[in-house]
C-alpha positions as MATLAB code, in Angstrom:
seq = 'MANPLPNPPAPVRDWRFDEPDTTNNDDPNLVAYDSVGMLNGSLEAVTRVAPRVPTGAVHLDGSNAACVNFPAQVAQFGTADFTVSFWINTTDKSLDLCDLVGNRLVAGHGNFFCIRMQKSGLVSAEVDQDANGTNYINVVSNASVNNGSWHN';
ca = [
     121.069   78.469  115.072;
     117.383   79.582  114.853;
     114.670   77.298  115.805;
     113.076   76.138  112.318;
     110.047   75.974  114.240;
     109.599   79.021  115.853;
     106.156   78.249  117.755;
     106.081   74.555  117.911;
     102.949   72.878  118.555;
     101.983   71.634  122.031;
     102.041   67.834  122.626;
      98.548   66.215  121.577;
      99.628   63.139  123.840;
     102.075   62.746  126.835;
     102.912   59.649  128.962;
     105.735   60.201  131.413;
     105.441   56.692  133.244;
     105.947   58.583  136.522;
     102.795   57.518  138.223;
     102.926   57.433  141.771;
     102.933   54.178  143.592;
      99.199   54.241  144.642;
      96.609   56.213  142.577;
      92.929   55.873  143.670;
      93.555   52.305  144.489;
      94.522   51.509  140.917;
      97.439   48.959  140.231;
     100.042   51.702  139.379;
     101.775   48.768  136.730;
      98.509   48.457  134.715;
      98.025   52.097  134.006;
     100.105   54.673  132.099;
      98.466   58.156  132.420;
      97.994   60.430  129.517;
      98.778   63.925  131.001;
      97.713   65.733  128.245;
      94.958   64.014  126.165;
      93.519   61.523  128.300;
      93.956   58.606  126.596;
      95.707   56.138  129.225;
      97.609   53.138  128.222;
      97.782   49.560  129.835;
     101.030   48.217  131.094;
     101.479   44.445  130.543;
     104.383   42.393  131.937;
     106.008   45.923  133.129;
     107.140   47.216  136.220;
     108.186   50.629  137.274;
     112.149   51.595  137.005;
     113.557   53.421  140.105;
     115.132   55.873  140.187;
     112.729   57.188  137.280;
     115.209   58.960  134.822;
     115.004   60.910  132.619;
     111.067   61.317  133.645;
     109.440   58.137  134.456;
     110.756   54.878  133.100;
     109.176   51.235  132.858;
     110.778   47.895  132.521;
     109.135   45.282  130.089;
     110.542   41.783  131.034;
     111.316   40.412  128.027;
     108.163   38.197  127.167;
     105.998   38.141  124.130;
     103.337   39.545  126.510;
     105.404   42.462  127.607;
     103.893   45.904  126.176;
     102.394   48.984  126.703;
      99.098   49.721  124.815;
      97.392   52.506  123.698;
      94.138   53.186  122.690;
      93.499   52.764  118.609;
      93.001   56.766  118.227;
      96.441   57.638  119.506;
      98.133   56.314  116.308;
      95.540   57.518  113.907;
      97.501   60.372  112.037;
      95.472   60.547  108.886;
      97.304   62.351  106.342;
      98.383   65.112  109.378;
     102.267   65.723  110.506;
     103.093   63.834  113.446;
     106.166   63.516  115.799;
     106.933   60.477  117.916;
     109.308   60.648  120.834;
     110.368   58.116  123.648;
     113.443   56.971  125.679;
     115.185   53.642  125.169;
     117.542   52.084  127.595;
     118.486   48.168  126.318;
     121.298   45.774  126.166;
     119.183   43.414  124.260;
     120.685   41.382  121.129;
     118.360   38.683  121.264;
     115.566   39.515  118.686;
     115.962   40.343  114.880;
     113.418   42.986  115.004;
     112.128   44.389  118.058;
     109.099   46.465  117.818;
     109.777   49.847  120.085;
     106.550   52.104  118.914;
     104.169   52.051  116.260;
     100.906   50.786  114.900;
     101.949   48.275  112.476;
      99.786   45.102  112.821;
     100.926   42.867  109.975;
     103.823   42.168  107.563;
     103.540   44.005  104.026;
     102.189   47.543  103.319;
      99.201   49.123  105.071;
      98.655   52.185  106.880;
     101.288   52.635  109.422;
     104.252   53.639  111.151;
     106.706   51.623  113.191;
     109.908   52.240  114.853;
     112.058   48.750  115.445;
     115.342   47.831  116.689;
     117.419   45.323  114.775;
     119.353   42.697  116.686;
     122.345   44.991  116.045;
     120.706   47.779  117.880;
     120.387   49.785  114.626;
     116.784   51.614  114.924;
     114.603   51.683  111.593;
     111.667   53.781  111.162;
     108.872   53.332  108.795;
     106.089   54.650  107.560;
     103.454   53.819  104.696;
     100.254   55.126  103.221;
      98.317   51.946  102.259;
      98.378   48.444  100.952;
     100.008   49.870   97.450;
     103.242   50.702   99.473;
     102.267   54.660   98.560;
     104.809   57.024  100.139;
     106.356   54.032  101.887;
     109.859   55.019  103.723;
     112.173   53.076  105.936;
     114.663   54.871  107.504;
     117.885   53.098  109.480;
     120.061   54.836  112.236;
     123.793   54.423  111.847;
     124.496   54.037  115.782;
     123.444   51.256  117.999;
     120.966   52.060  120.757;
     121.198   48.505  122.779;
     124.482   49.599  124.831;
     123.041   49.972  128.261;
     122.824   53.929  127.664;
     119.493   56.113  127.339;
     119.073   57.005  124.013;
     115.773   59.613  122.496;
];
């Protein structure tokens, strides 16, 4: 089958979570380096996973403080096309909705994208244009990802 994008664009951002154990005397558990766009993220209540598969990985400890924070401009797509890709490996079944990646800050409509895992392990992806719900779309997967395997 032919590739629908014969010349796909290069990534604008790329975090691999594979930083060495020590980097310039910084605590490696506090920084996620952007290898393309130089917009580094911060890691909170996170530890590096060994072996680092598929490229690098971090473990969030399950607390409310556990997160990877990126600068605000990372998620400001405007009206441009965008792609977000990440890997997940979890067996968590404790939360009704678990934010995986996104820039949604409040409940209700607004300008955001959000990928969340339901307690069942199904993943929902939402995009919304504005506070009126213009072009709002919510898609839910048909397979569970909280089974202890790696999923992209």
